[in-house]
Coordinates of N, CA and C in Angstrom, one line a residue:
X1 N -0.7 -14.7 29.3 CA 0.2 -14.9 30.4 C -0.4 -14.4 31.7
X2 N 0.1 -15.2 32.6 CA -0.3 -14.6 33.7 C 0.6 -13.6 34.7
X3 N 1.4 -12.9 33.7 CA 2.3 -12.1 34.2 C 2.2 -10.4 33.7
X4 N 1.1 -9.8 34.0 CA 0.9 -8.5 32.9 C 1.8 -7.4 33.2
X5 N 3.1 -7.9 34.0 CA 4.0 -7.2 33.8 C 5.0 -7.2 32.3
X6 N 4.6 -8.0 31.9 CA 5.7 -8.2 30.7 C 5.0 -7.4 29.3
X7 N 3.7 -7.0 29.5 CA 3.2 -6.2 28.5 C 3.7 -5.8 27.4
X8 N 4.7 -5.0 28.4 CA 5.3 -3.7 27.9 C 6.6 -4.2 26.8
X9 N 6.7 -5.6 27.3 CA 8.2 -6.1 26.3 C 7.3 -6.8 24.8
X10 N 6.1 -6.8 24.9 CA 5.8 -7.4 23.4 C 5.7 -6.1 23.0
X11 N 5.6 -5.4 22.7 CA 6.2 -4.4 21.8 C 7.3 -4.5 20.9
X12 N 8.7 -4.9 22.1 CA 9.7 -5.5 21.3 C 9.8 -6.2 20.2
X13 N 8.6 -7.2 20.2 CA 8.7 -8.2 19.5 C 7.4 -8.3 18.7
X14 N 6.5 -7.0 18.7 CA 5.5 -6.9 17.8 C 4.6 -7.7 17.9
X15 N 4.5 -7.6 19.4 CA 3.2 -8.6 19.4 C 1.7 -8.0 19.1
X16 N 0.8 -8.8 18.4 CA -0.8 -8.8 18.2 C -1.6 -7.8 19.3
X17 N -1.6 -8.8 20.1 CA -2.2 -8.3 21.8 C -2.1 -8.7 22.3
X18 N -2.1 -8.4 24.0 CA -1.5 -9.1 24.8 C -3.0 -9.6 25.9
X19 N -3.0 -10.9 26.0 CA -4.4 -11.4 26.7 C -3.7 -11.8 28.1
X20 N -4.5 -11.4 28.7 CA -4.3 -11.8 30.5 C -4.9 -13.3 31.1
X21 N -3.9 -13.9 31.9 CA -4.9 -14.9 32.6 C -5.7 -14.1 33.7
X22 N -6.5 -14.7 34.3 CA -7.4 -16.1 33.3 C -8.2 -15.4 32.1
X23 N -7.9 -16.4 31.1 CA -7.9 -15.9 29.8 C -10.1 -15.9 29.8
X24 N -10.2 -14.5 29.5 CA -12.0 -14.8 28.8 C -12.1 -14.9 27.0
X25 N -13.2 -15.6 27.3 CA -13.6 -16.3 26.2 C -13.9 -14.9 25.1
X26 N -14.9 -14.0 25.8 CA -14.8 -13.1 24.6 C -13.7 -12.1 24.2
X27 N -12.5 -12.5 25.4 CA -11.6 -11.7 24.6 C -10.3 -12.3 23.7
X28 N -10.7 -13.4 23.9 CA -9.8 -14.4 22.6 C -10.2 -14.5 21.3
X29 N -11.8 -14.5 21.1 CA -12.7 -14.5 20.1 C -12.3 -13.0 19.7
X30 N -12.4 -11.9 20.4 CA -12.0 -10.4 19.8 C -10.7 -10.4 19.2
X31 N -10.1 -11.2 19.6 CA -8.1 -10.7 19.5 C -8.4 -12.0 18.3
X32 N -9.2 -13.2 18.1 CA -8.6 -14.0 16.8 C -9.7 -13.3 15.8
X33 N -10.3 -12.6 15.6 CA -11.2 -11.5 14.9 C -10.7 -10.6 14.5
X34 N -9.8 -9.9 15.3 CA -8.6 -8.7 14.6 C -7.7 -9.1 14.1
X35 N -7.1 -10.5 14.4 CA -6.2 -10.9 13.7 C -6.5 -11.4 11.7
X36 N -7.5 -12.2 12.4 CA -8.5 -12.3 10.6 C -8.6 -11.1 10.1
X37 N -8.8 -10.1 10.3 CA -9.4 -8.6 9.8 C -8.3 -8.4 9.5
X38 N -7.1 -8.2 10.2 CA -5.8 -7.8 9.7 C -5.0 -8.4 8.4
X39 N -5.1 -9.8 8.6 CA -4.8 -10.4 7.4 C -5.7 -10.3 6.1
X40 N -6.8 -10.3 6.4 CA -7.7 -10.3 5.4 C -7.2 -8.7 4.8
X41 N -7.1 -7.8 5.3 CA -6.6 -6.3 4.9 C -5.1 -6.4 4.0
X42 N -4.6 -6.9 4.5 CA -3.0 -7.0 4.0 C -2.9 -7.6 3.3
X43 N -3.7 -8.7 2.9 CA -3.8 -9.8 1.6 C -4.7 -8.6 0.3
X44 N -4.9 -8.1 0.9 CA -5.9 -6.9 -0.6 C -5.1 -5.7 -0.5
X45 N -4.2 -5.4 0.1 CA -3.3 -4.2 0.1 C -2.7 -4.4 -1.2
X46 N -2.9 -3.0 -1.6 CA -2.4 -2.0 -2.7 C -1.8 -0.8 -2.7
X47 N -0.1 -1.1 -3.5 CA 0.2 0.4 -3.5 C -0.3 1.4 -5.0
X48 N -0.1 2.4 -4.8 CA -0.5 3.1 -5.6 C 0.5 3.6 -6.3
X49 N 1.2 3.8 -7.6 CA 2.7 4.0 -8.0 C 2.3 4.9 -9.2
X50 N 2.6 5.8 -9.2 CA 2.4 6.7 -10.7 C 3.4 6.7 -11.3
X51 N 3.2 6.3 -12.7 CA 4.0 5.8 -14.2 C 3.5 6.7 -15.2
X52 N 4.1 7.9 -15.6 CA 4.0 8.4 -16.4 C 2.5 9.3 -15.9
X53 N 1.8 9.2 -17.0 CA 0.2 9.9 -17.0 C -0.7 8.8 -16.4
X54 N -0.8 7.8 -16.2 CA -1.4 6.9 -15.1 C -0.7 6.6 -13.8
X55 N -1.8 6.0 -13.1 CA -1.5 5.6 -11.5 C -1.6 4.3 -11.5
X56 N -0.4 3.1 -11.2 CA -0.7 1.8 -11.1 C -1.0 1.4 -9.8
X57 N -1.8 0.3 -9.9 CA -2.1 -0.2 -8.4 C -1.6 -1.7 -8.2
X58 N -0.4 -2.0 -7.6 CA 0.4 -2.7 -7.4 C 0.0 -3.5 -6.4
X59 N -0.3 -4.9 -6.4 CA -0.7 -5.3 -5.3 C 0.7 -5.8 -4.5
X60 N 0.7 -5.4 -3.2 CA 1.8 -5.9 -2.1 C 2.4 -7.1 -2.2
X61 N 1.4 -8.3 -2.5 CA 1.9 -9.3 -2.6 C 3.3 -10.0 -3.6
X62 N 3.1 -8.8 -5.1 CA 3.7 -9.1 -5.8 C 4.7 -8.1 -5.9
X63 N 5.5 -7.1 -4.9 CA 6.4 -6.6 -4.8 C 7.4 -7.3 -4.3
X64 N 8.4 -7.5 -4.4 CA 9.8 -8.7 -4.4 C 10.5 -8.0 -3.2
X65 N 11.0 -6.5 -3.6 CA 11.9 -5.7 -3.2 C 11.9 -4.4 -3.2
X66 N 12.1 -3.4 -2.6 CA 12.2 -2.0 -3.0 C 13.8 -1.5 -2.4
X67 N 13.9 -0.7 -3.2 CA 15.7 -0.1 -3.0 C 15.6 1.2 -3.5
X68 N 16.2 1.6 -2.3 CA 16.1 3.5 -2.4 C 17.4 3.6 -2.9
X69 N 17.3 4.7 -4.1 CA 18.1 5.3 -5.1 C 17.9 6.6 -5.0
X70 N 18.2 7.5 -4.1 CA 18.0 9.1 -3.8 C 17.1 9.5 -3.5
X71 N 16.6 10.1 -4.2 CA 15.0 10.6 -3.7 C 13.9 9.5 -4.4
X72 N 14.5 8.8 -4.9 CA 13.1 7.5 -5.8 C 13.5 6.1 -5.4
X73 N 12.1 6.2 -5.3 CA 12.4 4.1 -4.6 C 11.9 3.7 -6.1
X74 N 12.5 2.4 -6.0 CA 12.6 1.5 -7.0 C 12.0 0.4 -6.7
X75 N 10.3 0.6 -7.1 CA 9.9 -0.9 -6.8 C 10.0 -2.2 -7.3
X76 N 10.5 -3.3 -7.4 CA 10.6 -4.3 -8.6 C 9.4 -5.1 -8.0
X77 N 9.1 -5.8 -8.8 CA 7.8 -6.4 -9.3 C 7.7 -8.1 -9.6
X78 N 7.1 -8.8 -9.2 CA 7.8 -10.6 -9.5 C 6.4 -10.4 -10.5
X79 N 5.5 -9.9 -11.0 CA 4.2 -9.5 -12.0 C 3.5 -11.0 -11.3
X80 N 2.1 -10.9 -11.4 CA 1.1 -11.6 -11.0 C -0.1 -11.3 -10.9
X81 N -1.1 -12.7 -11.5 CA -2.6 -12.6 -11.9 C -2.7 -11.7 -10.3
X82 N -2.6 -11.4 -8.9 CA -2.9 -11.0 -8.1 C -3.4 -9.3 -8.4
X83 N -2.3 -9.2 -9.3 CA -2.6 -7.7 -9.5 C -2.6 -7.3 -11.2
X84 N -2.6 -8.2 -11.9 CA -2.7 -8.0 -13.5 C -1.5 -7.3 -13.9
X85 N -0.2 -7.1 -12.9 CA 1.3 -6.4 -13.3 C 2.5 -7.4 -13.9
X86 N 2.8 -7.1 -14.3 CA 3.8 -7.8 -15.5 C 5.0 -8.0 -14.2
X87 N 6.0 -8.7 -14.5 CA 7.3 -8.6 -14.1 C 7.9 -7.2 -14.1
X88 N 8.4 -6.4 -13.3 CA 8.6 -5.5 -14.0 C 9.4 -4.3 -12.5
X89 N 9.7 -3.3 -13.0 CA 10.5 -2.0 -12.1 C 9.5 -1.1 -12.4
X90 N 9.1 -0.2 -11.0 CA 8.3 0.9 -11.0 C 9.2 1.8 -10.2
X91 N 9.1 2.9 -11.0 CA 10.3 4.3 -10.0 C 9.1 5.1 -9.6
X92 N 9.5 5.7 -8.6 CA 8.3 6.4 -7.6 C 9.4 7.4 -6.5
X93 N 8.9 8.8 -6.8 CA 9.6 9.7 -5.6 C 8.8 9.0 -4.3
X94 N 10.1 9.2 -3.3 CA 9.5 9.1 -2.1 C 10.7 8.8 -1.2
X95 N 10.7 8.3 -0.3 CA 11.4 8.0 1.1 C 11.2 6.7 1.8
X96 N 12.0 6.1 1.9 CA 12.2 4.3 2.0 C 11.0 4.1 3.1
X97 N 11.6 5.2 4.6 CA 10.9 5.1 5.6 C 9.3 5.6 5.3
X98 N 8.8 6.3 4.2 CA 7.6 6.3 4.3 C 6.9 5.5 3.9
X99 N 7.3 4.8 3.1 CA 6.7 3.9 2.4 C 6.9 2.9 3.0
X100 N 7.9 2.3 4.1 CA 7.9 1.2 4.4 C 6.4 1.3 5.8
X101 N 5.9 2.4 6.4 CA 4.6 2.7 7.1 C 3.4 2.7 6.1
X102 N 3.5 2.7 5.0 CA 1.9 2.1 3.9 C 2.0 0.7 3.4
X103 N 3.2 0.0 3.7 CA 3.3 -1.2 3.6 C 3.2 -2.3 4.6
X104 N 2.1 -3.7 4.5 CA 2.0 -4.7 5.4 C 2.8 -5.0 6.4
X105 N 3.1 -4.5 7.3 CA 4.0 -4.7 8.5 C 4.3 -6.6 8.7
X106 N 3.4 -7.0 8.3 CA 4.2 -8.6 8.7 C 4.6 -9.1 7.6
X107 N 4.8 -9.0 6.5 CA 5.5 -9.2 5.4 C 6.6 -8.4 4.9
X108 N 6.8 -7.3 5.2 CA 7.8 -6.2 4.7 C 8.6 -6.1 5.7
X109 N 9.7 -5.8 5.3 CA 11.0 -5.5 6.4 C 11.8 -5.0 5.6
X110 N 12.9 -4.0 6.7 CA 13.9 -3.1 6.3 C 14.8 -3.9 6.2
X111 N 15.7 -4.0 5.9 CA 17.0 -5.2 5.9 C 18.3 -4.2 6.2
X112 N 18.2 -3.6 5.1 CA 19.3 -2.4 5.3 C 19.0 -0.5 4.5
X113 N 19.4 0.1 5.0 CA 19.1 1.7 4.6 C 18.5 1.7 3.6
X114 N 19.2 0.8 2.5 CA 18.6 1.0 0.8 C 17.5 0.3 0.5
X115 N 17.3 -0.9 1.4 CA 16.7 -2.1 1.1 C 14.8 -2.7 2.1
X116 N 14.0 -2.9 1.0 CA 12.9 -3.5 2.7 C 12.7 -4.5 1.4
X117 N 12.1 -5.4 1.7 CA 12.0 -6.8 1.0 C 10.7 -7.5 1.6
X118 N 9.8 -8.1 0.9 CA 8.8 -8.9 0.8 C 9.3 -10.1 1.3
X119 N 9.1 -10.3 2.5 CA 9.4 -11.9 3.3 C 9.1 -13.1 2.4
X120 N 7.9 -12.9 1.8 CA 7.8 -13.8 0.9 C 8.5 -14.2 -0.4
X121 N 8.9 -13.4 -0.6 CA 9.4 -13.5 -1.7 C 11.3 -13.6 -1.4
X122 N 11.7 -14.1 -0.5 CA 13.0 -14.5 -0.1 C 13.6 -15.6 -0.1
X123 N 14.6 -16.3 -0.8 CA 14.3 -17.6 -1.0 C 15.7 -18.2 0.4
X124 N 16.4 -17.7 0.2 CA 17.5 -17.7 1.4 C 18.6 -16.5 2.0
X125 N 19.2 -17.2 3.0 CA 19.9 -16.1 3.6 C 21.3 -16.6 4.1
X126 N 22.5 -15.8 3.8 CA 23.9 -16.3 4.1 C 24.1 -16.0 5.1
X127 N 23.5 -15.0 5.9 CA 24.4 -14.4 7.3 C 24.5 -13.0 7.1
X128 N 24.8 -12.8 5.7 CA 25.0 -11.7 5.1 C 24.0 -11.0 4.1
X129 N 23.5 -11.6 3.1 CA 22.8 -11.2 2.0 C 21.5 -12.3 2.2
X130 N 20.2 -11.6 1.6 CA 19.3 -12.4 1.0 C 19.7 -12.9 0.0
X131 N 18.6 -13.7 -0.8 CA 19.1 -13.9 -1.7 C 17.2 -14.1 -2.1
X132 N 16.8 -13.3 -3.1 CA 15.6 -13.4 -3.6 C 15.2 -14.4 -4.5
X133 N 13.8 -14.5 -4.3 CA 13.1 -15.9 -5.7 C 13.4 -15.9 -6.8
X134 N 13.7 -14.5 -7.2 CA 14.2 -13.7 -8.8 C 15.5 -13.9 -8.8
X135 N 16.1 -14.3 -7.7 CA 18.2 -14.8 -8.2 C 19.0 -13.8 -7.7
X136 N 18.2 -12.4 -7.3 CA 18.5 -11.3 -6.8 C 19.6 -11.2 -5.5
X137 N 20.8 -11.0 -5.2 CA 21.0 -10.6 -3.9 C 20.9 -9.7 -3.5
X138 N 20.4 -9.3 -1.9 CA 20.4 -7.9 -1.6 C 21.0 -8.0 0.0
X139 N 21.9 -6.8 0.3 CA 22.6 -7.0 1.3 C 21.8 -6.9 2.7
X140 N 22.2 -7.2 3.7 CA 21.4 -7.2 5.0 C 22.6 -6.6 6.1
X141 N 22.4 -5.2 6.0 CA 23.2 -4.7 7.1 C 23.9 -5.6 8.2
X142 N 24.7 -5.0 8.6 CA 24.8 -6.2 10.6 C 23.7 -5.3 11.3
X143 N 23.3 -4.5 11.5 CA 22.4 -4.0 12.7 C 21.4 -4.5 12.6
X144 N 20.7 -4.9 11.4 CA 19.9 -5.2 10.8 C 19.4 -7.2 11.0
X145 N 20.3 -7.5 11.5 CA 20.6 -9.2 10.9 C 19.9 -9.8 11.6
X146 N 20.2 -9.3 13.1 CA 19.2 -10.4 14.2 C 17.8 -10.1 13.8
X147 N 17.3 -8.8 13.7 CA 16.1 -8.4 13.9 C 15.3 -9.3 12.3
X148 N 15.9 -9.1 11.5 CA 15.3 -10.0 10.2 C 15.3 -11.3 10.2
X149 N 16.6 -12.0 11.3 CA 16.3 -13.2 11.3 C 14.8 -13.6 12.1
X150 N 14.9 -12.8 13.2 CA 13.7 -13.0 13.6 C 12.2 -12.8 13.1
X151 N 12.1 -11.6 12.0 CA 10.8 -11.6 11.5 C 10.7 -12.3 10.7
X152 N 12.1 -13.3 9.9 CA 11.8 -14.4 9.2 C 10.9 -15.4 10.0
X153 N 11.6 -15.7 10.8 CA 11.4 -16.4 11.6 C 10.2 -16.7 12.1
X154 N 9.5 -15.5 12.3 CA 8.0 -15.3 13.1 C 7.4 -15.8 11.7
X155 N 7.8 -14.8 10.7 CA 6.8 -14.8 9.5 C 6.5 -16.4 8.7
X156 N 7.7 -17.4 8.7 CA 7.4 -18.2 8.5 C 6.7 -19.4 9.6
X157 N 6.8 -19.1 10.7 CA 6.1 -20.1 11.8 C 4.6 -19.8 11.6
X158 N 4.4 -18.3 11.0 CA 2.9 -17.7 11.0 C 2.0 -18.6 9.9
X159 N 3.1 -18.5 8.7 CA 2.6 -18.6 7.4 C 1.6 -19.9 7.3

Protein backbone atom coordinates (compact mmCIF):
# COMPACT_ATOMS: atom_id res chain seq x y z
CA UNK A 1 0.00 0.00 0.00
CA UNK A 2 0.93 3.29 -0.52
CA UNK A 3 -0.46 4.38 2.60
CA UNK A 4 2.09 3.40 5.59
CA UNK A 5 -0.22 4.92 7.83
CA UNK A 6 -2.43 1.97 8.04
CA UNK A 7 0.49 -0.27 9.36
CA UNK A 8 -0.52 -0.23 12.48
CA UNK A 9 -4.28 -1.72 11.59
CA UNK A 10 -2.81 -5.03 10.08
CA UNK A 11 -2.15 -6.20 13.22
CA UNK A 12 -5.85 -6.28 13.59
CA UNK A 13 -6.16 -8.53 11.07
CA UNK A 14 -2.83 -10.51 11.36
CA UNK A 15 -1.28 -9.51 8.74
CA UNK A 16 2.28 -11.35 7.26
CA UNK A 17 4.05 -7.93 6.53
CA UNK A 18 3.37 -4.95 5.53
CA UNK A 19 5.24 -3.81 2.07
CA UNK A 20 5.34 -0.10 1.12
CA UNK A 21 4.96 1.47 -2.31
CA UNK A 22 6.84 1.60 -4.44
CA UNK A 23 7.05 -1.86 -3.85
CA UNK A 24 11.12 -3.30 -4.13
CA UNK A 25 11.83 -6.32 -5.69
CA UNK A 26 14.00 -7.60 -2.84
CA UNK A 27 11.65 -6.97 -0.46
CA UNK A 28 8.71 -9.01 -1.88
CA UNK A 29 11.15 -11.89 -2.59
CA UNK A 30 12.03 -11.57 1.43
CA UNK A 31 8.36 -11.32 2.67
CA UNK A 32 7.31 -14.50 -0.11
CA UNK A 33 10.51 -16.40 1.55
CA UNK A 34 9.13 -15.96 5.13
CA UNK A 35 5.99 -16.82 4.10
CA UNK A 36 7.29 -20.29 2.54
CA UNK A 37 9.51 -20.78 5.70
CA UNK A 38 6.48 -20.22 7.79
CA UNK A 39 4.36 -22.70 6.23
CA UNK A 40 6.92 -25.11 5.58
CA UNK A 41 7.37 -24.87 9.75
CA UNK A 42 3.72 -25.31 10.52
CA UNK A 43 3.22 -28.14 8.12
CA UNK A 44 6.06 -30.23 10.36
CA UNK A 45 4.70 -28.88 13.66
CA UNK A 46 4.46 -31.18 16.48
CA UNK A 47 2.92 -31.28 19.78
CA UNK A 48 4.45 -33.13 22.34
CA UNK A 49 1.62 -34.84 24.74
CA UNK A 50 2.74 -37.25 27.59
CA UNK A 51 0.66 -40.53 27.96
CA UNK A 52 1.45 -42.37 30.68
CA UNK A 53 5.43 -43.30 30.78
CA UNK A 54 6.00 -42.08 27.16
CA UNK A 55 5.82 -38.73 25.35
CA UNK A 56 3.65 -38.72 22.07
CA UNK A 57 4.41 -36.50 19.29
CA UNK A 58 1.27 -35.50 17.65
CA UNK A 59 1.40 -33.93 14.53
CA UNK A 60 -0.78 -30.47 14.36
CA UNK A 61 -2.25 -31.44 11.34
CA UNK A 62 -4.08 -34.20 12.79
CA UNK A 63 -5.51 -32.53 15.88
CA UNK A 64 -9.45 -31.89 15.14
CA UNK A 65 -10.09 -30.03 18.47
CA UNK A 66 -8.92 -29.35 21.93
CA UNK A 67 -11.48 -28.64 24.88
CA UNK A 68 -10.32 -27.55 28.24
CA UNK A 69 -11.73 -29.68 31.12
CA UNK A 70 -10.13 -27.92 34.28
CA UNK A 71 -6.72 -28.07 34.56
CA UNK A 72 -6.36 -30.77 31.42
CA UNK A 73 -6.87 -30.18 27.83
CA UNK A 74 -8.33 -32.83 25.92
CA UNK A 75 -6.71 -33.33 22.69
CA UNK A 76 -8.88 -35.37 20.13
CA UNK A 77 -7.17 -36.75 17.30
CA UNK A 78 -8.76 -37.47 13.51
CA UNK A 79 -5.29 -40.30 13.67
CA UNK A 80 -3.12 -40.04 10.37
CA UNK A 81 -0.20 -41.56 8.32
CA UNK A 82 1.02 -37.73 8.99
CA UNK A 83 1.91 -38.59 12.37
CA UNK A 84 1.52 -42.62 12.78
CA UNK A 85 -1.50 -41.57 15.61
CA UNK A 86 -4.54 -43.54 15.64
CA UNK A 87 -7.91 -41.82 16.00
CA UNK A 88 -7.97 -41.08 19.26
CA UNK A 89 -8.16 -38.56 22.79
CA UNK A 90 -4.94 -37.45 24.51
CA UNK A 91 -5.42 -35.68 28.15
CA UNK A 92 -2.48 -33.35 28.92
CA UNK A 93 -2.30 -30.81 32.13
CA UNK A 94 -2.15 -27.51 30.90
CA UNK A 95 -3.99 -24.23 30.04
CA UNK A 96 -6.08 -23.68 26.77
CA UNK A 97 -4.25 -20.24 26.39
CA UNK A 98 -0.91 -21.83 26.59
CA UNK A 99 -1.11 -24.14 24.35
CA UNK A 100 -3.07 -22.30 22.00
CA UNK A 101 0.70 -19.97 21.66
CA UNK A 102 2.67 -23.57 20.67
CA UNK A 103 0.16 -24.09 18.23
CA UNK A 104 0.14 -22.94 14.21
CA UNK A 105 -1.47 -19.66 14.45
CA UNK A 106 -3.06 -19.89 10.91
CA UNK A 107 -4.84 -22.96 11.38
CA UNK A 108 -5.81 -23.02 15.06
CA UNK A 109 -8.34 -20.78 16.58
CA UNK A 110 -10.12 -20.10 19.92
CA UNK A 111 -13.79 -20.33 19.22
CA UNK A 112 -14.93 -20.18 22.70
CA UNK A 113 -13.22 -20.41 26.51
CA UNK A 114 -13.34 -24.31 26.37
CA UNK A 115 -12.78 -24.72 22.77
CA UNK A 116 -9.67 -23.90 19.80
CA UNK A 117 -10.26 -26.09 16.77
CA UNK A 118 -8.08 -26.99 13.69
CA UNK A 119 -9.57 -24.81 10.73
CA UNK A 120 -9.08 -27.70 8.85
CA UNK A 121 -10.72 -29.96 10.13
CA UNK A 122 -14.20 -27.99 10.19
CA UNK A 123 -16.72 -29.08 8.08
CA UNK A 124 -19.42 -26.31 8.72
CA UNK A 125 -20.86 -23.52 10.66
CA UNK A 126 -24.56 -22.51 11.86
CA UNK A 127 -24.05 -19.03 13.29
CA UNK A 128 -23.69 -20.83 16.33
CA UNK A 129 -21.82 -24.06 16.46
CA UNK A 130 -19.15 -25.70 14.25
CA UNK A 131 -19.71 -28.62 13.30
CA UNK A 132 -16.48 -30.95 12.78
CA UNK A 133 -15.28 -33.61 9.99
CA UNK A 134 -15.82 -36.26 12.93
CA UNK A 135 -19.83 -35.19 13.29
CA UNK A 136 -18.61 -33.32 16.38
CA UNK A 137 -20.43 -30.03 17.41
CA UNK A 138 -18.67 -27.57 19.24
CA UNK A 139 -20.08 -24.27 20.36
CA UNK A 140 -18.68 -20.86 19.12
CA UNK A 141 -19.18 -18.18 21.69
CA UNK A 142 -20.92 -14.72 20.28
CA UNK A 143 -17.68 -12.77 21.11
CA UNK A 144 -16.04 -15.08 19.36
CA UNK A 145 -18.21 -15.44 16.03
CA UNK A 146 -17.09 -12.49 13.78
CA UNK A 147 -13.54 -13.01 14.50
CA UNK A 148 -13.74 -16.96 13.47
CA UNK A 149 -15.77 -16.15 10.73
CA UNK A 150 -13.15 -14.29 9.55
CA UNK A 151 -10.12 -16.54 10.10
CA UNK A 152 -12.26 -18.98 8.33
CA UNK A 153 -12.46 -16.96 5.90
CA UNK A 154 -8.77 -15.90 5.41
CA UNK A 155 -7.77 -19.54 6.08
CA UNK A 156 -9.73 -20.81 3.32
CA UNK A 157 -9.03 -18.00 0.58
CA UNK A 158 -5.21 -19.02 1.68
CA UNK A 159 -5.64 -22.68 1.38
Amino acid sequence: TSHTELALEGYEVQAFRFLAKPLRQEKLVEALRAVEKSVRTAETHKLRVAAGDREIYVDCRDISYVKSENVYLNIVTTGGESSGTEHGRFLMRGKLKELLTRLPEYIFCQIHRSYIVNLSHVASFDGRNVQMDTGERLPVSGGRREMFRERMTRYLRER
